[in-house]
mmCIF file of C-alpha atoms and ligand atoms in Angstrom:
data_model
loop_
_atom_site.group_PDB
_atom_site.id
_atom_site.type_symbol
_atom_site.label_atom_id
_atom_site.label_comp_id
_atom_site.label_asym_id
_atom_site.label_seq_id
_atom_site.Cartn_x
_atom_site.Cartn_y
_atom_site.Cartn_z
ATOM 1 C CA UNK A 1 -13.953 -10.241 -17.160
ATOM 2 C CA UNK A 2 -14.384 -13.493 -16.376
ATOM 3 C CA UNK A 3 -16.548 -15.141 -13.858
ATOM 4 C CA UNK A 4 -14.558 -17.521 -12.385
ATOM 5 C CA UNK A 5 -12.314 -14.265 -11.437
ATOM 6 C CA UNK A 6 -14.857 -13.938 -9.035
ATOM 7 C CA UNK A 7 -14.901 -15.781 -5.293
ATOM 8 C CA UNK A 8 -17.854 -17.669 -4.976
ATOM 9 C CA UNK A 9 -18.365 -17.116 -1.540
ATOM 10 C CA UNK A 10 -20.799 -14.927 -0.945
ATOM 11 C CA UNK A 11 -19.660 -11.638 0.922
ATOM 12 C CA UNK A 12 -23.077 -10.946 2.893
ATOM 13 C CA UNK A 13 -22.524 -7.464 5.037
ATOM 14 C CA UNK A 14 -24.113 -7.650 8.412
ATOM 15 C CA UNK A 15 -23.623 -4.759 10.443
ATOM 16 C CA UNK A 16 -25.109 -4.797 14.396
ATOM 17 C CA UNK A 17 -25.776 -1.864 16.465
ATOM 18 C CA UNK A 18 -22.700 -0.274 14.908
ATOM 19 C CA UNK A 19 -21.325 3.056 16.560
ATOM 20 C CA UNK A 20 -18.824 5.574 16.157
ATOM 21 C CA UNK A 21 -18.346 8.479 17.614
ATOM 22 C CA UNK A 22 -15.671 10.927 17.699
ATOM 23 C CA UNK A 23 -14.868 12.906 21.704
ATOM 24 C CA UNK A 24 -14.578 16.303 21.098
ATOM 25 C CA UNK A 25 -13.967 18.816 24.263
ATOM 26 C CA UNK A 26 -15.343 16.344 26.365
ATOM 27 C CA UNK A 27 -18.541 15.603 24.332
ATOM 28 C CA UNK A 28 -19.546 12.278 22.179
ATOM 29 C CA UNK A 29 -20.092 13.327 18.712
ATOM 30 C CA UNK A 30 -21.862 10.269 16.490
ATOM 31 C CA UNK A 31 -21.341 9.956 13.012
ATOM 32 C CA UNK A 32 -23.090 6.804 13.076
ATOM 33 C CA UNK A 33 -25.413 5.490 15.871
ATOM 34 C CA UNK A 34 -26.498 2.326 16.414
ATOM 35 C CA UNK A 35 -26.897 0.653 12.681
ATOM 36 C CA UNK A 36 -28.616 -2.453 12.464
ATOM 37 C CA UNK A 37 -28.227 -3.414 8.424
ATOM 38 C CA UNK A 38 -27.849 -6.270 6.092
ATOM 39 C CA UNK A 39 -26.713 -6.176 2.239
ATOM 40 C CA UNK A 40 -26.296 -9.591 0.519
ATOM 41 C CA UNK A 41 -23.822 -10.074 -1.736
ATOM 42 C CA UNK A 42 -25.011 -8.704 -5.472
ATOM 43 C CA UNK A 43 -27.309 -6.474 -4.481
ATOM 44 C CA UNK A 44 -27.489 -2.412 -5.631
ATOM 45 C CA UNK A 45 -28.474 -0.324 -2.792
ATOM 46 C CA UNK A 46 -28.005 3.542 -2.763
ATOM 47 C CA UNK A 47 -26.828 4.966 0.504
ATOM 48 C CA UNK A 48 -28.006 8.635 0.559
ATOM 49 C CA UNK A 49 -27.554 11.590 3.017
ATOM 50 C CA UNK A 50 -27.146 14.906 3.406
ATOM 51 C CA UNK A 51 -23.453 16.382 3.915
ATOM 52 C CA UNK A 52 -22.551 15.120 7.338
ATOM 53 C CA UNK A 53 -25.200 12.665 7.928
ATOM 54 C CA UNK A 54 -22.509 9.610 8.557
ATOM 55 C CA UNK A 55 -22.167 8.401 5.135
ATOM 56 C CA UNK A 56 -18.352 8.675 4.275
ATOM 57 C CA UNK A 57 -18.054 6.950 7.877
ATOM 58 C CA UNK A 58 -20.264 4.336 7.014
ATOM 59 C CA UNK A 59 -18.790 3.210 4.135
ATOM 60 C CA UNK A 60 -15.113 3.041 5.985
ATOM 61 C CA UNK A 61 -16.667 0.784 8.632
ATOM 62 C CA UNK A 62 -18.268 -1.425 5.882
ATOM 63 C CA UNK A 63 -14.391 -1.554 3.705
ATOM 64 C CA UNK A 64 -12.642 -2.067 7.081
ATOM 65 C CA UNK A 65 -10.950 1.150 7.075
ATOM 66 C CA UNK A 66 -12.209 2.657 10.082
ATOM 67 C CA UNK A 67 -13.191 1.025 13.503
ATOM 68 C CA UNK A 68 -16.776 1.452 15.059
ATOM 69 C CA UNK A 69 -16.498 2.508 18.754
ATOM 70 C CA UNK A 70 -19.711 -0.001 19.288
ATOM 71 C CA UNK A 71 -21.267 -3.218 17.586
ATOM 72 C CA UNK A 72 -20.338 -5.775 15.164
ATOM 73 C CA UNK A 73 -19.125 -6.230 11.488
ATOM 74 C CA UNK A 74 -19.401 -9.514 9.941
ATOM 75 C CA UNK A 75 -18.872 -9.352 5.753
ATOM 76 C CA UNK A 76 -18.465 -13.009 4.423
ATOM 77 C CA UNK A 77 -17.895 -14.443 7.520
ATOM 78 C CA UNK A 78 -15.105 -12.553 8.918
ATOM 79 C CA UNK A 79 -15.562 -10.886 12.063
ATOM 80 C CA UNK A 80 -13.551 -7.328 11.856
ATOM 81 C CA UNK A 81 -13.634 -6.990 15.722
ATOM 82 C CA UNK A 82 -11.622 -11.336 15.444
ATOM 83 C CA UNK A 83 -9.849 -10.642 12.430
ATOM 84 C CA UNK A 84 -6.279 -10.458 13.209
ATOM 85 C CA UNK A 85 -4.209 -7.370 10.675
ATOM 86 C CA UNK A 86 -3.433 -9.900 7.677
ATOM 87 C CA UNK A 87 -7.243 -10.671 7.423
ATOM 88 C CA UNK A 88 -8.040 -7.426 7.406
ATOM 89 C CA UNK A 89 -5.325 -6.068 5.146
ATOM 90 C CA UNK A 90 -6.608 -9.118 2.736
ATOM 91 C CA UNK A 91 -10.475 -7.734 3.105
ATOM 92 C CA UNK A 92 -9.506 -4.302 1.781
ATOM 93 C CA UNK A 93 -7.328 -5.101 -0.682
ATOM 94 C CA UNK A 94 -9.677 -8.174 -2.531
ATOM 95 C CA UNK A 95 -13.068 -8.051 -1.336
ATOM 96 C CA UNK A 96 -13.427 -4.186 -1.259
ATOM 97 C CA UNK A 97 -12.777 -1.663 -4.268
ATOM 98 C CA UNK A 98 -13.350 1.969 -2.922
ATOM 99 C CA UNK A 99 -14.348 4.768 -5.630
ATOM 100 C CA UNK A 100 -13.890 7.942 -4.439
ATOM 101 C CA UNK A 101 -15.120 11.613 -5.217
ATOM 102 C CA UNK A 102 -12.027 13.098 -6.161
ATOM 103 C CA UNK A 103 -10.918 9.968 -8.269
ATOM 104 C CA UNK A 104 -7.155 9.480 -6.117
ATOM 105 C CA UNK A 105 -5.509 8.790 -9.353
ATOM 106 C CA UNK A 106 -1.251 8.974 -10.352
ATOM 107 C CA UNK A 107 -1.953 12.083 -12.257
ATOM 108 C CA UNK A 108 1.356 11.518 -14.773
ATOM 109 C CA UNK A 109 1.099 7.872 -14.736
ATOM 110 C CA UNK A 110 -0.822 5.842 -17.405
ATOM 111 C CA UNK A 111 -4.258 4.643 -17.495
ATOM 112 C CA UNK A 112 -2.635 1.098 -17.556
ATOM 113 C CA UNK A 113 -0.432 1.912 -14.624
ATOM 114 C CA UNK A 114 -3.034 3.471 -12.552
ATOM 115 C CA UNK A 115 -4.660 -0.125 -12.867
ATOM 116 C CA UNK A 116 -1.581 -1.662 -12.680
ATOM 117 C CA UNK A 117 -0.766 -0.621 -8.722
ATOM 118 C CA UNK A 118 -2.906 -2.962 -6.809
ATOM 119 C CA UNK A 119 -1.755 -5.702 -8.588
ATOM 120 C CA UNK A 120 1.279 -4.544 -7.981
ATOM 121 C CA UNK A 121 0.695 -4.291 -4.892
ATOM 122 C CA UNK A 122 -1.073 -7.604 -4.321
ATOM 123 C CA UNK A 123 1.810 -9.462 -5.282
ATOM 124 C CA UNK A 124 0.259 -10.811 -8.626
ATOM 125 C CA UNK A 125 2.285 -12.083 -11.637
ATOM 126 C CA UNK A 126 3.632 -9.858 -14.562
ATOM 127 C CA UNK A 127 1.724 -11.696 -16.774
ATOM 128 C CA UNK A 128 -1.525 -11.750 -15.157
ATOM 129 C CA UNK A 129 -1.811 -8.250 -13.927
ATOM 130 C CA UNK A 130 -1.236 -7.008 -17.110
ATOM 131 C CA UNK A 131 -3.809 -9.094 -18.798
ATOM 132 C CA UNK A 132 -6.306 -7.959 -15.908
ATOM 133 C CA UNK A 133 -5.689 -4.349 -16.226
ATOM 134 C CA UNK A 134 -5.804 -4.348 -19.862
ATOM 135 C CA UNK A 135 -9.213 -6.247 -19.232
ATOM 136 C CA UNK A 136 -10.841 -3.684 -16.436
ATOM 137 C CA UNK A 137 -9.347 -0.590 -18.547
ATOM 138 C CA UNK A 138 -11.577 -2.195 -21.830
ATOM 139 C CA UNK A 139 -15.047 -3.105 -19.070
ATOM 140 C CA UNK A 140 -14.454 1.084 -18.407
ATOM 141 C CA UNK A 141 -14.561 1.962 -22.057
ATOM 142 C CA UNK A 142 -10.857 3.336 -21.922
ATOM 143 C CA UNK A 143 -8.965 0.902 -24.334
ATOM 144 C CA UNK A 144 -8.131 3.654 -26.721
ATOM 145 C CA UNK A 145 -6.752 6.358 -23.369
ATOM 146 C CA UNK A 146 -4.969 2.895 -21.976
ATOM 147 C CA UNK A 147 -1.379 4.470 -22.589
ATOM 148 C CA UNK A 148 -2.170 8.370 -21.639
ATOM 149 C CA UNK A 149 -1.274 9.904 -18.424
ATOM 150 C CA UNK A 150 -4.581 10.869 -16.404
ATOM 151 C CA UNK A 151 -4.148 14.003 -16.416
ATOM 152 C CA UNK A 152 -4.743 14.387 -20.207
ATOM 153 C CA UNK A 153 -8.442 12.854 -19.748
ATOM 154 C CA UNK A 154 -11.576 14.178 -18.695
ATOM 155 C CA UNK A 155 -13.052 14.637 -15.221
ATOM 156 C CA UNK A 156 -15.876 10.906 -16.728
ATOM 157 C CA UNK A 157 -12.860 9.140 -17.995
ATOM 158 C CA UNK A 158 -10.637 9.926 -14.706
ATOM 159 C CA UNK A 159 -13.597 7.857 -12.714
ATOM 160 C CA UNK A 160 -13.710 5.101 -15.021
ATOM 161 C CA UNK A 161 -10.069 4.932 -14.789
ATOM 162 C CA UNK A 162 -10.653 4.717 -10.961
ATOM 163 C CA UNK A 163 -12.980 2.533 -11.129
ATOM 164 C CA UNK A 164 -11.302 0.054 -13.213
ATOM 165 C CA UNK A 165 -8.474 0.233 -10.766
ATOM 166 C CA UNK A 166 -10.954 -0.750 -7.648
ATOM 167 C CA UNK A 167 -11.983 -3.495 -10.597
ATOM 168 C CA UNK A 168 -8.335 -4.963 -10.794
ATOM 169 C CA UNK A 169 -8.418 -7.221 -7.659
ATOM 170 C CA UNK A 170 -11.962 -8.284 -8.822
ATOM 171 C CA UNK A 171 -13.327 -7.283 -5.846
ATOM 172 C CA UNK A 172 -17.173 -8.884 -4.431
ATOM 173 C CA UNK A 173 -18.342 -5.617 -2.981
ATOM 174 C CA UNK A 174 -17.224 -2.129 -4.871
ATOM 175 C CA UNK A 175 -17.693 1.129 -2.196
ATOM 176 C CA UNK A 176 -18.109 4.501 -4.217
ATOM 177 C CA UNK A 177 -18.365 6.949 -2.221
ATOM 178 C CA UNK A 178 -19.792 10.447 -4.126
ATOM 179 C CA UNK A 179 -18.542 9.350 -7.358
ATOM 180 C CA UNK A 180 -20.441 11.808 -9.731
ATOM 181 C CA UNK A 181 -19.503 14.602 -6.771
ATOM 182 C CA UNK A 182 -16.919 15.826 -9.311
ATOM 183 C CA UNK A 183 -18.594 15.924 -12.692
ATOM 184 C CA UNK A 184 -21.708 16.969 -14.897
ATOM 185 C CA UNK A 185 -24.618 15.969 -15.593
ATOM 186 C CA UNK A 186 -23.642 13.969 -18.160
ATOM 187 C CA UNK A 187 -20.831 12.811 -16.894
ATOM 188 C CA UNK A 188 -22.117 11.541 -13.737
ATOM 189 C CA UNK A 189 -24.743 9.360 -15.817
ATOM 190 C CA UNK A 190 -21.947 7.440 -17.812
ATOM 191 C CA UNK A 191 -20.240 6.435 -14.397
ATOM 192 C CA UNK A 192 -22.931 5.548 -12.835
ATOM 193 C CA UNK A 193 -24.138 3.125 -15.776
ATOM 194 C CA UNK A 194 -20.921 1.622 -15.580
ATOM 195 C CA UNK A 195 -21.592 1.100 -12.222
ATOM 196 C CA UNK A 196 -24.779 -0.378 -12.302
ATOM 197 C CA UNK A 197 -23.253 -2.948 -15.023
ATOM 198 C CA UNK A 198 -20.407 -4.238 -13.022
ATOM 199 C CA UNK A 199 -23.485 -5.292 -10.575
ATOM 200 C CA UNK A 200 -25.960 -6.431 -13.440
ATOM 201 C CA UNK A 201 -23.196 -8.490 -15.145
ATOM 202 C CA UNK A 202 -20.618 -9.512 -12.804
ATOM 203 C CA UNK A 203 -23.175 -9.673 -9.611
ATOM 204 C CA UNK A 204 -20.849 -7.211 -7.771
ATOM 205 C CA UNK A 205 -22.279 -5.616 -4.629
ATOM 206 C CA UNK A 206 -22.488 -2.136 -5.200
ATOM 207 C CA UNK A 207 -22.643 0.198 -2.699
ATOM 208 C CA UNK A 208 -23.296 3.366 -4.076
ATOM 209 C CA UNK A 209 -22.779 6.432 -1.098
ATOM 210 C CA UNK A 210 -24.822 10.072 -2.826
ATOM 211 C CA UNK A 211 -26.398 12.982 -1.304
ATOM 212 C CA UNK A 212 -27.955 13.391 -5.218
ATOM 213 C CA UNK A 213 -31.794 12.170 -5.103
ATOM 214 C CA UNK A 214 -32.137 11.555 -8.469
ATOM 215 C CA UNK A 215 -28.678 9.169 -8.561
ATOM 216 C CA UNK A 216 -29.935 7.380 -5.433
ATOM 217 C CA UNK A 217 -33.328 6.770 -7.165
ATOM 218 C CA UNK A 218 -31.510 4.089 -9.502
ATOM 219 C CA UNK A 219 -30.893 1.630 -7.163
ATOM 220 C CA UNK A 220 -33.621 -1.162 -5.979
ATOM 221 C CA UNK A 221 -32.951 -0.426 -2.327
ATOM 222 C CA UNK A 222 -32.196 2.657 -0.770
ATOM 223 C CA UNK A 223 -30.466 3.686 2.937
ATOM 224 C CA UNK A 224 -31.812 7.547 3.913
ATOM 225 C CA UNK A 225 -29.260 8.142 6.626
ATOM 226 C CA UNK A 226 -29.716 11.300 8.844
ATOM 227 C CA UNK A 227 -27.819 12.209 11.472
ATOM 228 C CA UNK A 228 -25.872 9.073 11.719
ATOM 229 C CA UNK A 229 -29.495 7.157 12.241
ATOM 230 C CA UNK A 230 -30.375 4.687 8.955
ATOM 231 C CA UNK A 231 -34.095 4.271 7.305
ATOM 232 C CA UNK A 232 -34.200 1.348 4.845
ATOM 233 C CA UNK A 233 -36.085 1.430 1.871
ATOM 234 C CA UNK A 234 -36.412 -1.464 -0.887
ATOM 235 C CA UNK A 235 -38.124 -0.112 -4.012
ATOM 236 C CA UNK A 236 -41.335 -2.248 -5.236
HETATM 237 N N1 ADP B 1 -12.244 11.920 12.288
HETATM 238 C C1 ADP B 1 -13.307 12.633 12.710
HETATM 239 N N2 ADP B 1 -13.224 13.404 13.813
HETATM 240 C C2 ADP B 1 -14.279 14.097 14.269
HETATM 241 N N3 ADP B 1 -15.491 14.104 13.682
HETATM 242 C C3 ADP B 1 -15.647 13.352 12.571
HETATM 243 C C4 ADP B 1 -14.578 12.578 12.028
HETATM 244 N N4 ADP B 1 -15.031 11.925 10.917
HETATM 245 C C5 ADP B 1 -16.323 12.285 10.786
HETATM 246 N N5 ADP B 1 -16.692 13.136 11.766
HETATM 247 C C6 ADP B 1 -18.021 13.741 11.943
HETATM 248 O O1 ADP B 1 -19.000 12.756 11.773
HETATM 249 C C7 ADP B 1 -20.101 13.238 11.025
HETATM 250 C C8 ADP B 1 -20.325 12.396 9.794
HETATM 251 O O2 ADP B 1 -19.235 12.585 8.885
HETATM 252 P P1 ADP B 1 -19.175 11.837 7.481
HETATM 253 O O3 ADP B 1 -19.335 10.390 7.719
HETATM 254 O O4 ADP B 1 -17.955 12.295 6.785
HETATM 255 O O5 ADP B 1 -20.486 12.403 6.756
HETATM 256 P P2 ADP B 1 -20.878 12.457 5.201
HETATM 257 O O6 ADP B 1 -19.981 11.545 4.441
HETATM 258 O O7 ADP B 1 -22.317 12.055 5.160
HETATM 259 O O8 ADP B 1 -20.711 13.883 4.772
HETATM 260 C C9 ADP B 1 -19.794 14.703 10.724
HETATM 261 O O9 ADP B 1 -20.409 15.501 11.700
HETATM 262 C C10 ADP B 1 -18.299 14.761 10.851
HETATM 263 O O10 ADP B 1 -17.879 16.045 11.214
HETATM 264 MG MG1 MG B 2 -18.740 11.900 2.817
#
């Protein structure tokens, strides 16, 4: 990939005493409470929690697909609580790439097509979404499975394919969200080193959402949430 595919702007995340909370039978239920947080644009920083702890709601907040109840949201500039619905749409669809745990692929579609959608989607030329999916299928490893329906690959390749598709917009910030919840060992290793490269290399912010301690443990910085409530760590 090249550089220059890249904004240059730098998509800082500030978040400021961000809530949400969910009324159930007449009581407030936070998933998040209060977060106070900052993550500059290239950094790696693990976001780790047990099941329930507010991390799958964190992470919407952060890609714009969920509004907090309380607080602010600034990434890059834009304001979510002043951005008007084309902004927004915008944000999601080329700052953020979400990964998720249970990949969200076209299961008879391609590899190439999988890739293909946002681009699709986004409006982009024939010519140059194909030469940008061909480009984020190769960065995954997959050039050889680029013509074979998903659902003839393995539980690894299935993530790379889904994370080459949050690639294809060439996002600043990439959101995965349990991405080894789903595979071995093994596996889970491979994805996350391709993870960790798309950071290393192409300085995207990864934001990398586990409740594994030992997958958390690779990133520099690291966000213990419990019960909605955030403790930073940086690593020395
Ligand atoms: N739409 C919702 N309605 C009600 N409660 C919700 C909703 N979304 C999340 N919650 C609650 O918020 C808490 C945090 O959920 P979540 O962010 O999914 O946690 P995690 O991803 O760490 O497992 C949980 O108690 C969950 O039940
Ligand atoms: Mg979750």
């Amino acid at each position: 990939m090249t550089k220059a595919g890249i904004a240059t702007d730098a998509a800082d995340i500030s978040l400021r005493g961000v809530s949400r909370f969910f009324e159930l039978g007449g009581e407030k239920i936070h998933a998040i409470r209060d977060l106070t947080l900052d993550i500059r644009q290239g950094e790696f920083v693990a976001i780790k929690g047990p099941s329930g702890s507010g991390k799958s709601t964190l992470a919407n907040v952060i890609g714009g697909l969920d509004t907090p109840n309380e607080g602010q949201v600034v990434v890059g500039g834009l304001d979510f609580s002043k951005a008007n619905d084309k902004e927004l749409s915008h944000y999601r669809s080329q700052t953020i790439g979400f990964v998720f745990q249970s990949f969200n692929l076209q299961a008879h579609t391609t590899v190439l097509e999988n890739v293909l959608l946002p681009l699709v989607i986004a409006g982009v030329d024939r010519a140059t979404r194909l030469a940008r999916a061909t480009e984020c299928v190769e960065l995954m490893g997959l050039a050889d499975r680029a013509d074979q329906p998903t659902n003839k690959l393995s539980g690894g390749q299935r993530q790379r394919v889904s994370i080459a598709r949050a690639l294809a917009n060439w996002p600043q910030i990439i959101i995965a969200d349990e991405p080894t919840g789903n595979l071995d060992q093994a596996n889970g290793q491979i994805v996350i080193d391709y993870l960790t490269k798309l950071n290393r290399e192409l300085k995207i912010t990864l934001i990398l959402i586990t409740h594994d301690a030992g997958v958390a443990n690779k990133a520099p910085r690291i966000l213990e949430i419990v019960d909605g409530t955030l403790t930073d760590r940086k690593r020395a």
